[in-house]
Amino acid sequence: MLAGVTPLTLPQDPVLSRCARWEGVGRPFSVVAVRTPRTPGPGEVLVRVDLATVCGSDLHTVGGRRPSPVPALLGHEQVGTVVGVGDGGPRCVDGAPVVTGMRVVWSVTASCRSCDRCRDGMPQKCRGLRKYGHEPWDERAPLTGGFATHCVLLPGTDVVAVPDDVPDVVAGPASCATATVAAALRAAGPLDGRRVLVVGAGMLGVTAAAMAREAGAHVIAVDPEPARREQALRFGASEVRDTGAEPRDIDVALELSGRPEGVGACLDSLAVGGTAVLAGSVSPGDPVPLDAERVVRGLHTVVGVHNYRAEDLRKAVDFLSAHHRDYPFAELVGGSYSLDALDEAVAAARLAVEPRQAIVPSL
């Protein structure tokens, strides 16, 4: 019997998969083998993971900064190829059927589509939400994350086909970083001719700089690291500044660093009628003071963005397809690690200049 597998009654020719299972803070990943049906269940899709990336949220989980079930299969930024489609299989966001051989990215969440939140346009906060890379390990259905050779997409998952000319290292982050930025910019409203502050010039920040620039904004990026400020210029920022030197009279402030002082800087920067979009604070942090009078008198809007909707994933892939040659997105992902070397990839991600490290499960 394969390690970590509960005996199942499987059809002939099952798929043998390998998973790098997280065993908890301070413990190494365990690579385990599992079998899964080549034809998945009704409404499901079996995808071969071609490349995954180590996201900042994965680092927070492994480092104990973010609550997570233990054990678990992490990873939620990836690109893959469809190898099996169950009865009543889904359609892509654009309406095309999902078929074998299709190269795809998929949403970080799977939603029921029928609860009150889904009906109210918030499927990313579904009452019965399932989230790839965040689910507890289930030996009977373990393929719920990107750090594996395969992933089973559940009903209610948004799927977007990836054009052949978009490299894996560019497409992988679409399912978290790029789609999250698309959601943040949607919440910000029209950007043409507006002054946009981007706080934090990591993966999300430089992506936001490029997307806001293409939308017609004057982008000012803030980060304490000189190398990141330089990178923001390559991604379309018109100005860069060190922390503590944030500008004022900003129309839209995007907080993507996750630091309490970054949230404060965004709130303090707003012009009359300005909007602050907070998307970086996805792990516990210190409370941030709010000057309520300034918000009231300034007619300010403060919006929180977490996860994203189908349209944001579609926008992410469209943007990367159209502009990955205009901006050095491929340079944002470094390394090429096997599942067996995931601990090394996590250690490298903590130290690397590149915001992401690549996991290639086939290695």
XYZ file of C-alpha atoms in Angstrom:
363
model
C 0.000 0.000 0.000
C 1.257 3.502 -0.807
C 2.164 5.696 2.156
C -0.647 7.908 3.395
C -3.359 6.256 1.277
C -6.649 4.750 2.435
C -7.578 1.844 0.126
C -10.066 2.929 -2.514
C -12.039 1.177 -5.203
C -10.620 2.797 -8.305
C -11.272 2.317 -11.996
C -8.571 0.796 -14.134
C -5.527 2.915 -14.929
C -5.615 5.302 -11.930
C -3.237 8.254 -11.847
C -0.303 7.982 -9.448
C 0.347 11.376 -7.852
C 2.934 12.745 -5.459
C 2.221 15.440 -2.851
C 4.544 17.479 -0.644
C 2.508 17.448 2.562
C 3.063 20.120 5.200
C 3.478 18.569 8.651
C 3.429 21.718 10.783
C 5.638 24.577 11.911
C 9.274 23.584 12.242
C 8.838 20.209 10.537
C 9.971 19.251 7.011
C 7.512 18.555 4.213
C 6.735 14.865 3.589
C 6.441 13.650 0.024
C 3.695 11.013 -0.150
C 2.213 9.048 -3.020
C -1.525 8.809 -3.661
C -3.736 7.319 -6.352
C -6.673 9.101 -7.902
C -9.152 8.141 -10.649
C -8.139 9.334 -14.096
C -11.773 10.352 -14.619
C -12.742 12.515 -11.623
C -16.152 12.785 -10.019
C -19.164 14.696 -11.392
C -18.330 18.323 -12.061
C -14.666 17.831 -11.158
C -11.504 18.286 -13.222
C -8.173 16.505 -12.813
C -5.229 18.766 -13.665
C -1.543 17.919 -13.940
C 0.352 20.699 -12.147
C 3.081 21.923 -14.475
C 4.455 24.668 -12.238
C 3.550 26.106 -8.842
C 5.018 29.042 -6.953
C 5.702 29.617 -3.272
C 3.410 32.506 -2.314
C 3.885 34.868 0.601
C 0.855 33.265 2.243
C 2.612 29.890 2.087
C 5.597 31.440 3.871
C 3.287 32.877 6.540
C 1.741 29.438 7.061
C 5.039 27.574 7.241
C 6.456 30.210 9.588
C 3.459 30.051 11.928
C 2.190 33.556 11.208
C -1.007 32.325 9.583
C -3.375 29.711 11.072
C -3.668 26.531 9.014
C -4.848 22.963 9.514
C -2.082 20.384 10.055
C -1.273 18.349 8.064
C -2.214 20.071 4.814
C -1.330 20.307 1.145
C -0.251 23.912 0.559
C 0.150 25.809 -2.724
C -2.450 27.922 -4.502
C -0.527 29.628 -7.322
C -0.072 27.231 -10.212
C -0.668 26.470 -13.864
C -1.470 23.050 -15.240
C -2.869 20.844 -17.989
C -6.276 19.149 -17.867
C -5.959 15.342 -17.928
C -9.485 14.332 -16.938
C -12.995 15.824 -16.814
C -15.888 14.364 -14.825
C -19.505 14.146 -15.960
C -21.068 17.575 -16.187
C -17.619 19.121 -16.145
C -17.366 22.892 -15.869
C -16.941 25.568 -18.455
C -14.227 28.165 -18.434
C -15.059 31.673 -17.288
C -15.424 32.697 -20.944
C -17.970 29.929 -21.558
C -15.749 27.432 -23.399
C -15.947 23.828 -22.145
C -13.023 22.534 -20.117
C -11.417 19.712 -22.125
C -8.427 17.428 -21.767
C -5.190 18.941 -22.990
C -6.290 22.481 -22.096
C -3.705 24.591 -20.265
C -5.404 26.341 -17.359
C -5.212 28.322 -14.173
C -7.966 28.103 -11.568
C -9.344 30.200 -8.754
C -8.017 29.895 -5.229
C -11.582 29.208 -4.063
C -14.458 26.875 -4.890
C -17.927 28.269 -4.117
C -21.374 26.703 -3.814
C -22.989 29.348 -6.116
C -26.263 29.167 -4.155
C -25.807 30.631 -0.642
C -26.735 34.216 0.212
C -23.167 35.479 -0.237
C -22.800 33.838 -3.632
C -26.162 35.270 -4.709
C -25.089 38.723 -3.479
C -21.977 38.771 -5.682
C -19.498 37.559 -3.058
C -18.740 33.967 -4.118
C -15.185 34.418 -2.850
C -16.685 34.515 0.678
C -19.131 31.627 0.161
C -20.686 30.100 3.286
C -19.322 26.697 2.226
C -16.051 27.959 0.780
C -13.289 25.507 -0.102
C -9.849 26.992 -0.634
C -6.977 25.379 -2.500
C -3.806 25.116 -0.446
C -5.706 25.776 2.782
C -7.741 22.602 3.351
C -7.009 19.934 6.001
C -5.394 16.772 4.658
C -7.971 14.143 3.664
C -6.506 10.801 2.633
C -9.553 9.986 0.537
C -9.375 13.303 -1.387
C -5.900 14.751 -0.813
C -5.293 16.627 -4.075
C -6.436 20.076 -2.920
C -3.267 22.144 -3.361
C -0.575 23.116 -5.829
C 2.435 21.418 -4.239
C 1.637 18.130 -5.954
C 1.840 16.531 -9.355
C -1.960 16.784 -9.718
C -4.902 18.764 -8.360
C -8.595 17.890 -8.406
C -10.695 20.969 -9.164
C -13.969 20.933 -7.298
C -17.340 22.082 -8.656
C -17.638 25.824 -8.221
C -14.022 26.510 -9.220
C -13.404 29.226 -11.807
C -11.187 28.017 -14.660
C -9.427 30.163 -17.258
C -7.549 28.830 -20.287
C -3.988 30.107 -20.692
C -2.667 31.044 -24.156
C 0.263 28.951 -25.369
C 2.598 31.938 -25.626
C 2.362 32.807 -21.903
C 5.214 31.010 -20.065
C 4.455 28.907 -16.999
C 6.451 31.269 -14.756
C 4.230 34.136 -15.904
C 0.919 32.256 -15.774
C 1.358 30.561 -12.382
C 0.941 33.653 -10.178
C -2.255 34.640 -12.022
C -4.342 32.490 -9.682
C -3.362 34.485 -6.606
C -1.148 37.562 -7.011
C -2.370 38.859 -10.376
C -6.050 38.119 -9.790
C -5.896 39.722 -6.345
C -4.454 42.878 -7.887
C -7.188 42.834 -10.535
C -9.774 42.649 -7.729
C -8.118 45.531 -5.875
C -8.104 47.725 -8.976
C -11.731 46.860 -9.678
C -12.567 48.031 -6.161
C -10.585 51.240 -6.747
C -12.697 52.319 -9.716
C -11.516 54.187 -12.853
C -7.779 55.005 -12.796
C -7.230 57.045 -15.936
C -5.527 60.326 -15.015
C -5.487 59.529 -11.286
C -2.608 59.519 -8.798
C -2.205 55.976 -7.487
C -0.057 55.075 -4.502
C 1.201 51.483 -4.276
C 2.508 50.588 -0.818
C 4.719 47.495 -1.007
C 6.649 46.676 -4.185
C 6.693 42.895 -3.920
C 4.894 40.594 -6.359
C 1.512 42.252 -5.853
C 2.948 45.754 -5.798
C 4.845 45.624 -9.068
C 1.914 43.872 -10.717
C -0.338 46.675 -9.482
C 2.086 49.265 -10.831
C 1.956 47.715 -14.305
C -1.819 47.269 -14.344
C -2.473 50.784 -13.026
C -0.008 52.272 -15.500
C -1.778 50.537 -18.387
C -5.069 51.924 -17.047
C -3.703 55.466 -17.398
C -2.640 56.212 -13.825
C 0.370 58.101 -12.497
C 1.853 55.458 -10.177
C 3.940 56.162 -7.083
C 5.429 53.039 -5.462
C 6.713 52.958 -1.874
C 8.996 50.293 -0.422
C 11.892 50.283 2.068
C 14.090 48.124 -0.203
C 16.049 49.970 -2.933
C 16.042 46.895 -5.199
C 12.269 46.693 -5.028
C 11.900 50.393 -5.748
C 14.102 49.956 -8.810
C 12.014 47.007 -9.911
C 8.821 49.041 -9.536
C 10.202 51.527 -12.067
C 10.652 48.661 -14.535
C 6.993 47.783 -13.991
C 5.618 51.188 -14.850
C 5.887 53.282 -11.685
C 6.425 56.957 -12.482
C 7.934 57.645 -9.057
C 9.358 55.563 -6.217
C 9.884 56.536 -2.599
C 11.212 55.086 0.624
C 8.800 54.403 3.458
C 8.253 57.498 5.547
C 8.282 59.678 2.449
C 4.796 58.833 1.191
C 3.080 61.524 -0.896
C -0.214 63.273 -0.124
C -3.222 64.160 -2.282
C -3.526 60.600 -3.578
C -6.657 59.537 -5.434
C -6.223 55.793 -4.906
C -3.958 54.145 -2.330
C -3.322 50.409 -2.631
C -1.982 48.691 0.498
C -0.187 45.525 -0.586
C 2.568 45.153 2.004
C 0.427 43.770 4.820
C 2.195 45.959 7.364
C 0.203 48.101 9.816
C 2.388 51.128 9.047
C 1.583 50.643 5.356
C -2.137 50.760 6.121
C -1.623 53.974 8.068
C 0.386 55.496 5.233
C -2.416 54.744 2.760
C -5.069 56.308 4.989
C -2.922 59.397 5.608
C -2.164 59.892 1.905
C -5.703 60.333 0.594
C -6.941 63.469 -1.111
C -10.528 64.618 -0.699
C -12.690 61.928 -2.271
C -9.818 59.419 -2.242
C -10.094 55.636 -1.925
C -7.884 53.289 0.064
C -7.947 49.638 -0.990
C -6.518 47.288 1.635
C -5.488 43.886 0.271
C -2.190 43.016 1.954
C -3.343 42.368 5.521
C -4.040 38.630 5.280
C -2.312 37.549 8.502
C -2.787 38.817 12.059
C -1.170 42.187 12.820
C -1.339 45.125 15.189
C -4.443 47.353 15.084
C -4.165 50.519 13.002
C -5.392 53.895 14.340
C -8.166 55.482 12.294
C -8.769 59.228 12.290
C -12.528 59.071 11.829
C -12.897 62.831 11.471
C -10.416 62.878 8.593
C -12.291 60.060 6.863
C -15.582 61.873 7.277
C -14.411 65.336 6.236
C -12.320 63.929 3.406
C -15.183 61.891 1.938
C -12.811 58.928 1.975
C -13.651 55.376 1.007
C -11.859 52.448 2.635
C -12.334 49.055 0.956
C -11.098 45.612 1.950
C -10.315 43.046 -0.747
C -9.853 39.344 -0.018
C -9.819 36.558 -2.599
C -11.442 37.579 -5.899
C -14.204 36.858 -8.397
C -14.192 35.009 -11.717
C -13.902 38.243 -13.689
C -10.704 39.110 -11.837
C -9.009 35.839 -12.790
C -10.069 36.382 -16.403
C -8.658 39.928 -16.265
C -5.411 38.632 -14.780
C -4.812 36.159 -17.598
C -5.825 38.681 -20.259
C -3.430 41.261 -18.827
C -0.494 38.854 -18.608
C -1.177 37.616 -22.132
C -1.222 41.157 -23.503
C 1.682 42.624 -21.506
C 4.117 39.949 -20.330
C 6.552 41.098 -23.004
C 6.190 44.755 -21.985
C 7.102 44.144 -18.346
C 9.585 41.554 -16.948
C 7.028 39.281 -15.270
C 9.123 36.180 -15.973
C 11.898 37.604 -13.807
C 9.622 37.658 -10.758
C 9.893 33.862 -10.404
C 13.233 32.238 -9.670
C 14.524 28.741 -9.010
C 13.242 25.395 -10.219
C 12.661 22.989 -7.342
C 11.234 19.481 -7.204
C 8.605 18.469 -4.647
C 11.365 16.701 -2.720
C 13.200 20.034 -2.416
C 10.222 22.080 -1.211
C 11.921 22.881 2.102
C 14.831 24.334 0.125
C 12.431 26.335 -2.021
C 10.760 27.822 1.067
C 14.144 28.751 2.531
C 15.163 30.347 -0.777
C 11.869 32.254 -1.001
C 12.588 33.888 2.344
C 15.944 35.180 1.084
C 15.515 35.590 -2.676
C 15.373 38.830 -4.609
C 12.589 37.321 -6.727
C 9.176 37.453 -5.033
C 8.437 33.825 -5.978
C 10.262 30.490 -6.223
C 9.105 27.873 -8.732
C 8.123 24.298 -7.940
C 8.163 21.932 -10.913
C 6.435 18.728 -9.714
C 7.674 16.662 -12.671
C 11.323 17.046 -11.612
